[in-house]
Amino acid sequence: MAYRAEEKDSKSAVQITKGEVTAIRAILKDSEIMRNPKQRQHTFSRVMFYVSQGINMSPLFSDMIIHAATKDFVEKKLIYQYLTYYAPSNEDKALLCINTFQKDFQSNNPQIRGLALKSLSSLRVQSLNEYIIPCITAGLTDMSPYVRSVAVIACLKTFYFARDFFDEQKYLEKLFEMARDSDPTVSGNCISALNELLGFTTSAPTTLSSQHITKSLIIYLLGRLDSYNEWHMQAVLRFVKRYKPTSEDEMFDIMNLLDIYFRSNNAGLVIAVAEIFLEYSSTDSQLSNAVIKRLVDPLITMVISGNPEVAFVAIKFILSFEHRLPGSFVKHHQVFYFKWNDPVYLKQAKLTILREIVNEQNWRPILQELEQYSIDALVGAQVIDTIGFVGIKIPDSFGVISRIITDTLQFEQQSTTSAAIITVRDILRRYPSAYPQFIPLIGQHFYSFETNEAKCALIFLIGHFGEHIPSSPYLLEPFVERVADELSEANPLPFVDIHISLLNATTRLFFFRPKEVQPLLGKLLGDIISTAAQGVVRDSALVVYRMLSQPDGYAKTQSVFAPDSIAESRFQRMLSGEEEGVALIGASFAEEEAGTQDEVWREWGSLSTVYNHPEDYFTRPPVLSVLFNRQLRQAEKEATVRREHEERAKREQAEKDRVEQEELARRLAEQALVSEPQFLRKAACSPQDFQRLWKELPEAASEELPLSDPIDVAEWKGKVDRSEFTLIACGGNAQNLKMFIYGKSSSADVVLADVRGNGQTEMLTCTVHSKNEDLASQFAMSILTILTD
Amino acid sequence: MHPLDSWHKEYSYGFREMIDSIFILSGQGDIIIDRPFAQTSPRSLAEECYKLIKENKESNLLKPVLSSEQEPAYMFHYEKHNLIYIAITRTEGPALLFSKFLEHLDLVLCDFFGEEGLGEKVRSQFVYLYMIMDELIDGGFPNITEPNMIKELLNPPGPSGHSAGTVISKTELPPTLTSSLYWRKGTVLYVNNEIFIDINETMNAIFGRDGVIITSFINGEVLCCSKLSGVPTILLNYDNVMVMEDVSVHPCVKYLEWVNKKHVMFVPPDGNFTLMKYRAGTASAAVPPPISVRPSFTFSKGSARFELAIAARNTGSKAVEQCFIDFSMPSTSRQINATATQGAFTYDSNKKTARWTVGTLPMQGEVVLTGNIDFEDRDAYCEERPIATISFRVPMYAVSGLKIRSLTLSGPTYKMFKGMRCLTIGGNYEVRM
């Protein structure tokens, strides 16, 4: 193109502009050039070209006005286009062009009248409204339907830029009247405008709408529905949706009138009809199911229409049906098979559908088909994920799935193999007894995965099914070898998952293969305890270590880490941070979705269905804060990339669990630290010895505690009896209680306590005699805790 | 700041049911037209959208609806003929309508300018573009959408108009602009009255590695070219109409007649239009494919052998013409050699695509291509397999079995010449090797 700006960066664009604006102004002023019609048109189109390039041509405003009074229609269009574009920024000069517009509005040619009206209503200059409004009002009763149809839209524009005039001129009422205009374009535009006005929920129009949307109007519109073009039909149908039939008969009348439009060429129209049907049948599930069945065919046609955009939207609609009436599309699974050149978003959407519609009858062909896709570099991982879903839904398919997974694990595609191992873990979590079908493939190969999740999955499998894998200790070995290095890295945080899984797996395996695993576990615990910084990994290692070093530690630890049943213990799951994992696998956020699904359903047919979120979630009036923008992006991301959504939530859950589990581990570790070397259980002491020792030993500690409950002598006695300390004597009543308690630490230090409870002052005092002051205060605290707990 | 941006801030309002702005971009991302309706959208939205489209061009990852990072706006985009159409909306609205409208916009432009080199024509004649957009959509609502009518309103540029650059204006409003038969000009007069009906069926199929059909369906279209005087009513009857599933029809067809009597009665628009669209071969008995395939593919270390045999079947003794097979080869292929019993084989090592041009298939027997793929890594086993897509034409044959029984005229008293044809073409006729 001759006058195309070559340079794209902003600086040179400005330079060009300055030069061009002056040059064009010179041409516009040059009467010689402007007398040549060809040159004129060329100049005007050049101006418009620069406008469309985003260059500010506003300085030319007054020069352009001069040429506005042209006879040539094309020139008119170009100049008017320019004037409406820049009128708001040239408010003072805009008055100058009003005269031209008004004159054109008197023209005999309806097309020119229409153009003038279109331009006038687009000027958006408040001070000119008094000139503009009369033209619009006159336009509504123009002889030519073309002008009327422009005037109708102009009314809508006044609603936004001159609300006072809109109300004063009673445009809303006029629009309702003109909905019955003999010309379908005028009527159609009316309906479009009304749709928008009624959607504007703020003020008066809503109250008006109920008076004006009458049965007779609706019947009238539906009666002439086929005279509208397809776009206006959609507007009319959306308008009809606003009407609430007063009786069931009326509802069925409307539905009968609409039935034939289910089979339109225009996919949007089909959806618009469906919206009304679903709206009307919202209370009658049988009817709404019938509507869904009617929609199966058109939606399938859309999917196979060859237009990926339409297919994508249609699949989203189908998905919402599958949630509503599961099984509607089960027979048509072949429709959702991939074409090799489908865009990725379509393939992903197809996978979500296949996942929904797989059942006892069709899983074989679907799995067979999914297998073909697993080599796809871009969606391979999701395909494997889907295969895993099929497995969890239909346990019969394990045989086939294990074969597919075995094949998949041979691939070099990291994302796919990772997904495969994670899938195996998920399936075995849910159905641990299915291990014979999956576990053999673990031992066959030496795998190396890049992602943590995959590594954890592999470690989990080795640990939990290690007794069935001959080489299991040797598979864990390389992971254990690396621990020391990983921990001494500057940031060992990324390895936390792996280390926890490893600890868990190795400990468990220790009970099945003690001889082989013992050195491994020893090294692992040693490395972690000596190298790791404070935190969950070290705490967990300490827990394991202390459990094992207790007198009956082996059996106890075994009962926790390797219980008889094949399922993991709750404790273990918490340690591995995946308590919620199992629940998540099948249900995929069922509870979270239940509520939103209903809302989305109510807004069926709109963007809500595509995003799978209710409208409120992503639309707000545009005067919005940054916060909302963020929310919006979040919503979009979550809705469109379902997989990501799940993963993130999983991660979040894992994070939450990790915090919980950190606490738990810390608590465990603390308890272990406190009670480990401390008191012997029920050390024996006679009252005489107690009396003697009491005198011999110095007072080492004294603690006081306010009482919250009244003293119950028998209960307190029981509390001390149940503790590891020995109750020597107890006397008194609820008002005044005395207790003598004896304890002996593992280092043979003795502690004697005189405990007094006073019911009147509501105080509990504990005086301790001992050689060891630390021990004494600890003893005092322990007793007070026991008594008041 | 762009002058309209300030306006946008001042007059922003929430609940639009229609499009806020339409942008048309050239394939290189230049904004050709920026058409704001009641509310303007900053050009940066179009730029953002283009950026996303460009970034994701290779990976094909982009969804047809994007949400903007800058503000709560949604961007529908549609790319065709080296043009990018973008519609911006800020609020909830009918999702399919937006996508469909962009598609329709492209259709109208194609009809107006001609499909050949549309991108360039639109750019060089953007004055027309302004005028078309002006009629097509008003205030963000579709206004006059029938391609015929747009042509009526604005004289399309002739072959010479392209270079002259001057737009010939037309100031007479066509009388039928707003008639209730909005698709038809009122005063049409031909010396020879003719009507042509074409049944075009696109056969789509996917074959597995064993050569067995996995899924197949037919997209059918009945195209009509009418050059008839006056306001004629046409009655079209089909044989075995039962094969048509999920039929959609042009607005000119009397729908109730079709539903109740299964015949097609219509007042045709002047010129070319799509009378009906339908689907076939999905519901009941599967349609036998016109071409049978026998693929085979075997890996060995660093290379692979492939063989593809195809033969014409079930075409009712009609010849399969213009047959060629496109292969999408594994991305790690280095060299491919192949020999065919008929036709030529070429391999493009940059794009990793190959084409076997067969020509007309023999009526009896099969044609075979055998070849060898060498991979870049001589020791590796390849994981990808080639995909073959077969393109072909079978003139005078409708694979679904649909036939026209009769075509009669009522209304005007002249004789009309009737032309009827069928055609089956291979759409996505895919063989997984």
Tab-separated table of C-alpha atoms in Angstrom, chain B residues 112-241:
chain	number	residue	atom	x	y	z
B	112	PHE	CA	-17.744	-8.730	-1.794
B	113	PHE	CA	-14.096	-8.682	-2.775
B	114	GLY	CA	-13.661	-12.246	-4.009
B	115	GLU	CA	-11.778	-14.835	-2.065
B	116	GLU	CA	-8.544	-14.625	-4.037
B	117	GLY	CA	-5.987	-12.475	-2.198
B	118	LEU	CA	-8.613	-11.136	0.153
B	119	GLY	CA	-6.107	-9.917	2.709
B	120	GLU	CA	-4.356	-7.673	0.225
B	121	LYS	CA	-7.601	-6.420	-1.328
B	122	VAL	CA	-9.067	-5.478	2.013
B	123	ARG	CA	-5.957	-3.535	2.862
B	124	SER	CA	-5.734	-1.658	-0.370
B	125	GLN	CA	-9.450	-0.929	-0.480
B	126	PHE	CA	-10.181	-0.258	3.122
B	127	VAL	CA	-12.557	2.509	2.151
B	128	TYR	CA	-14.942	-0.225	1.104
B	129	LEU	CA	-14.242	-1.970	4.339
B	130	TYR	CA	-15.470	1.067	6.236
B	131	MET	CA	-18.620	1.178	4.192
B	132	ILE	CA	-19.313	-2.535	4.546
B	133	MET	CA	-18.813	-2.451	8.271
B	134	ASP	CA	-21.097	0.541	8.425
B	135	GLU	CA	-23.971	-1.417	6.925
B	136	LEU	CA	-23.169	-4.792	8.406
B	137	ILE	CA	-23.179	-3.768	12.006
B	138	ASP	CA	-24.712	-0.774	13.684
B	139	GLY	CA	-24.164	0.143	17.290
B	140	GLY	CA	-22.655	-3.270	17.859
B	141	PHE	CA	-25.648	-5.187	16.534
B	142	PRO	CA	-25.677	-7.117	13.272
B	143	ASN	CA	-27.705	-4.992	10.897
B	144	ILE	CA	-27.777	-5.851	7.206
B	145	THR	CA	-26.050	-9.166	6.975
B	146	GLU	CA	-27.109	-10.784	3.698
B	147	PRO	CA	-24.087	-10.701	1.359
B	148	ASN	CA	-26.358	-10.071	-1.632
B	149	MET	CA	-27.792	-7.009	0.011
B	150	ILE	CA	-24.424	-5.537	0.894
B	151	LYS	CA	-23.438	-5.894	-2.738
B	152	GLU	CA	-26.629	-4.165	-3.706
B	153	LEU	CA	-25.928	-1.262	-1.415
B	154	LEU	CA	-22.316	-0.777	-2.394
B	155	ASN	CA	-20.938	-1.501	-5.813
B	156	PRO	CA	-18.074	-3.931	-5.377
B	157	PRO	CA	-14.873	-2.880	-7.097
B	158	GLY	CA	-14.472	-4.317	-10.563
B	159	PRO	CA	-11.169	-5.760	-11.703
B	160	SER	CA	-10.091	-2.260	-12.664
B	161	GLY	CA	-11.294	-0.670	-9.458
B	162	HIS	CA	-8.422	-2.340	-7.740
B	163	SER	CA	-5.802	-0.191	-9.331
B	164	ALA	CA	-7.810	2.960	-9.811
B	165	GLY	CA	-8.464	3.209	-6.097
B	166	THR	CA	-11.530	5.315	-6.655
B	167	VAL	CA	-14.738	4.098	-5.213
B	168	ILE	CA	-17.776	4.593	-7.369
B	169	SER	CA	-20.565	5.767	-5.196
B	170	LYS	CA	-24.103	4.667	-5.503
B	171	THR	CA	-26.801	6.747	-4.029
B	172	GLU	CA	-29.942	4.872	-4.891
B	173	LEU	CA	-31.215	2.683	-2.106
B	174	PRO	CA	-32.142	-0.745	-3.464
B	175	PRO	CA	-35.910	-1.043	-3.318
B	176	THR	CA	-35.925	-4.493	-1.757
B	177	LEU	CA	-33.496	-3.661	0.977
B	178	THR	CA	-36.060	-4.220	3.611
B	179	SER	CA	-38.589	-6.477	1.967
B	180	SER	CA	-39.703	-9.525	3.843
B	181	LEU	CA	-37.970	-11.737	1.280
B	182	TYR	CA	-34.849	-9.908	2.328
B	183	TRP	CA	-32.587	-12.406	0.624
B	184	ARG	CA	-34.002	-11.793	-2.839
B	185	LYS	CA	-33.804	-8.867	-5.169
B	186	GLY	CA	-37.225	-8.053	-6.522
B	187	THR	CA	-36.592	-7.107	-10.079
B	188	VAL	CA	-34.428	-9.776	-11.560
B	189	LEU	CA	-34.609	-10.533	-15.227
B	190	TYR	CA	-32.697	-13.153	-17.171
B	191	VAL	CA	-32.894	-14.142	-20.823
B	192	ASN	CA	-31.966	-17.723	-20.012
B	193	ASN	CA	-33.475	-18.916	-16.789
B	194	GLU	CA	-31.221	-21.456	-15.149
B	195	ILE	CA	-30.878	-23.200	-11.835
B	196	PHE	CA	-27.992	-25.405	-10.758
B	197	ILE	CA	-28.037	-27.708	-7.778
B	198	ASP	CA	-24.851	-29.286	-6.505
B	199	ILE	CA	-24.722	-31.951	-3.840
B	200	ASN	CA	-21.273	-31.794	-2.319
B	201	GLU	CA	-20.355	-34.328	0.274
B	202	THR	CA	-17.176	-34.326	2.265
B	203	MET	CA	-16.204	-37.729	3.494
B	204	ASN	CA	-14.346	-37.694	6.774
B	205	ALA	CA	-12.879	-40.848	8.188
B	206	ILE	CA	-10.165	-42.051	10.469
B	207	PHE	CA	-8.558	-45.429	9.779
B	208	GLY	CA	-6.586	-47.312	12.393
B	209	ARG	CA	-3.253	-49.034	11.921
B	210	ASP	CA	-5.009	-52.170	10.798
B	211	GLY	CA	-6.812	-50.308	8.043
B	212	VAL	CA	-10.147	-50.666	9.799
B	213	ILE	CA	-12.345	-47.624	9.951
B	214	ILE	CA	-12.501	-46.096	13.447
B	215	THR	CA	-14.872	-43.255	12.894
B	216	SER	CA	-16.446	-41.696	9.858
B	217	PHE	CA	-19.025	-39.118	8.997
B	218	ILE	CA	-20.130	-37.106	6.036
B	219	ASN	CA	-20.704	-33.383	5.925
B	220	GLY	CA	-23.070	-32.645	3.091
B	221	GLU	CA	-24.029	-29.391	1.451
B	222	VAL	CA	-26.581	-28.659	-1.183
B	223	LEU	CA	-25.375	-25.638	-3.110
B	224	CYS	CA	-27.604	-23.744	-5.419
B	225	CYS	CA	-26.943	-21.234	-8.132
B	226	SER	CA	-30.111	-19.583	-9.252
B	227	LYS	CA	-30.454	-17.298	-12.246
B	228	LEU	CA	-34.183	-17.053	-12.451
B	229	SER	CA	-36.392	-14.096	-13.332
B	230	GLY	CA	-39.110	-12.778	-11.087
B	231	VAL	CA	-39.990	-14.407	-7.795
B	232	PRO	CA	-40.009	-18.157	-8.497
B	233	THR	CA	-40.873	-20.899	-6.050
B	234	ILE	CA	-38.871	-24.080	-6.422
B	235	LEU	CA	-39.841	-27.525	-5.222
B	236	LEU	CA	-37.042	-30.018	-4.744
B	237	ASN	CA	-37.554	-33.724	-4.021
B	238	TYR	CA	-34.928	-36.212	-2.974
B	239	ASP	CA	-34.644	-39.970	-3.278
B	240	ASN	CA	-33.720	-41.744	-0.030
B	241	VAL	CA	-33.996	-38.577	1.966
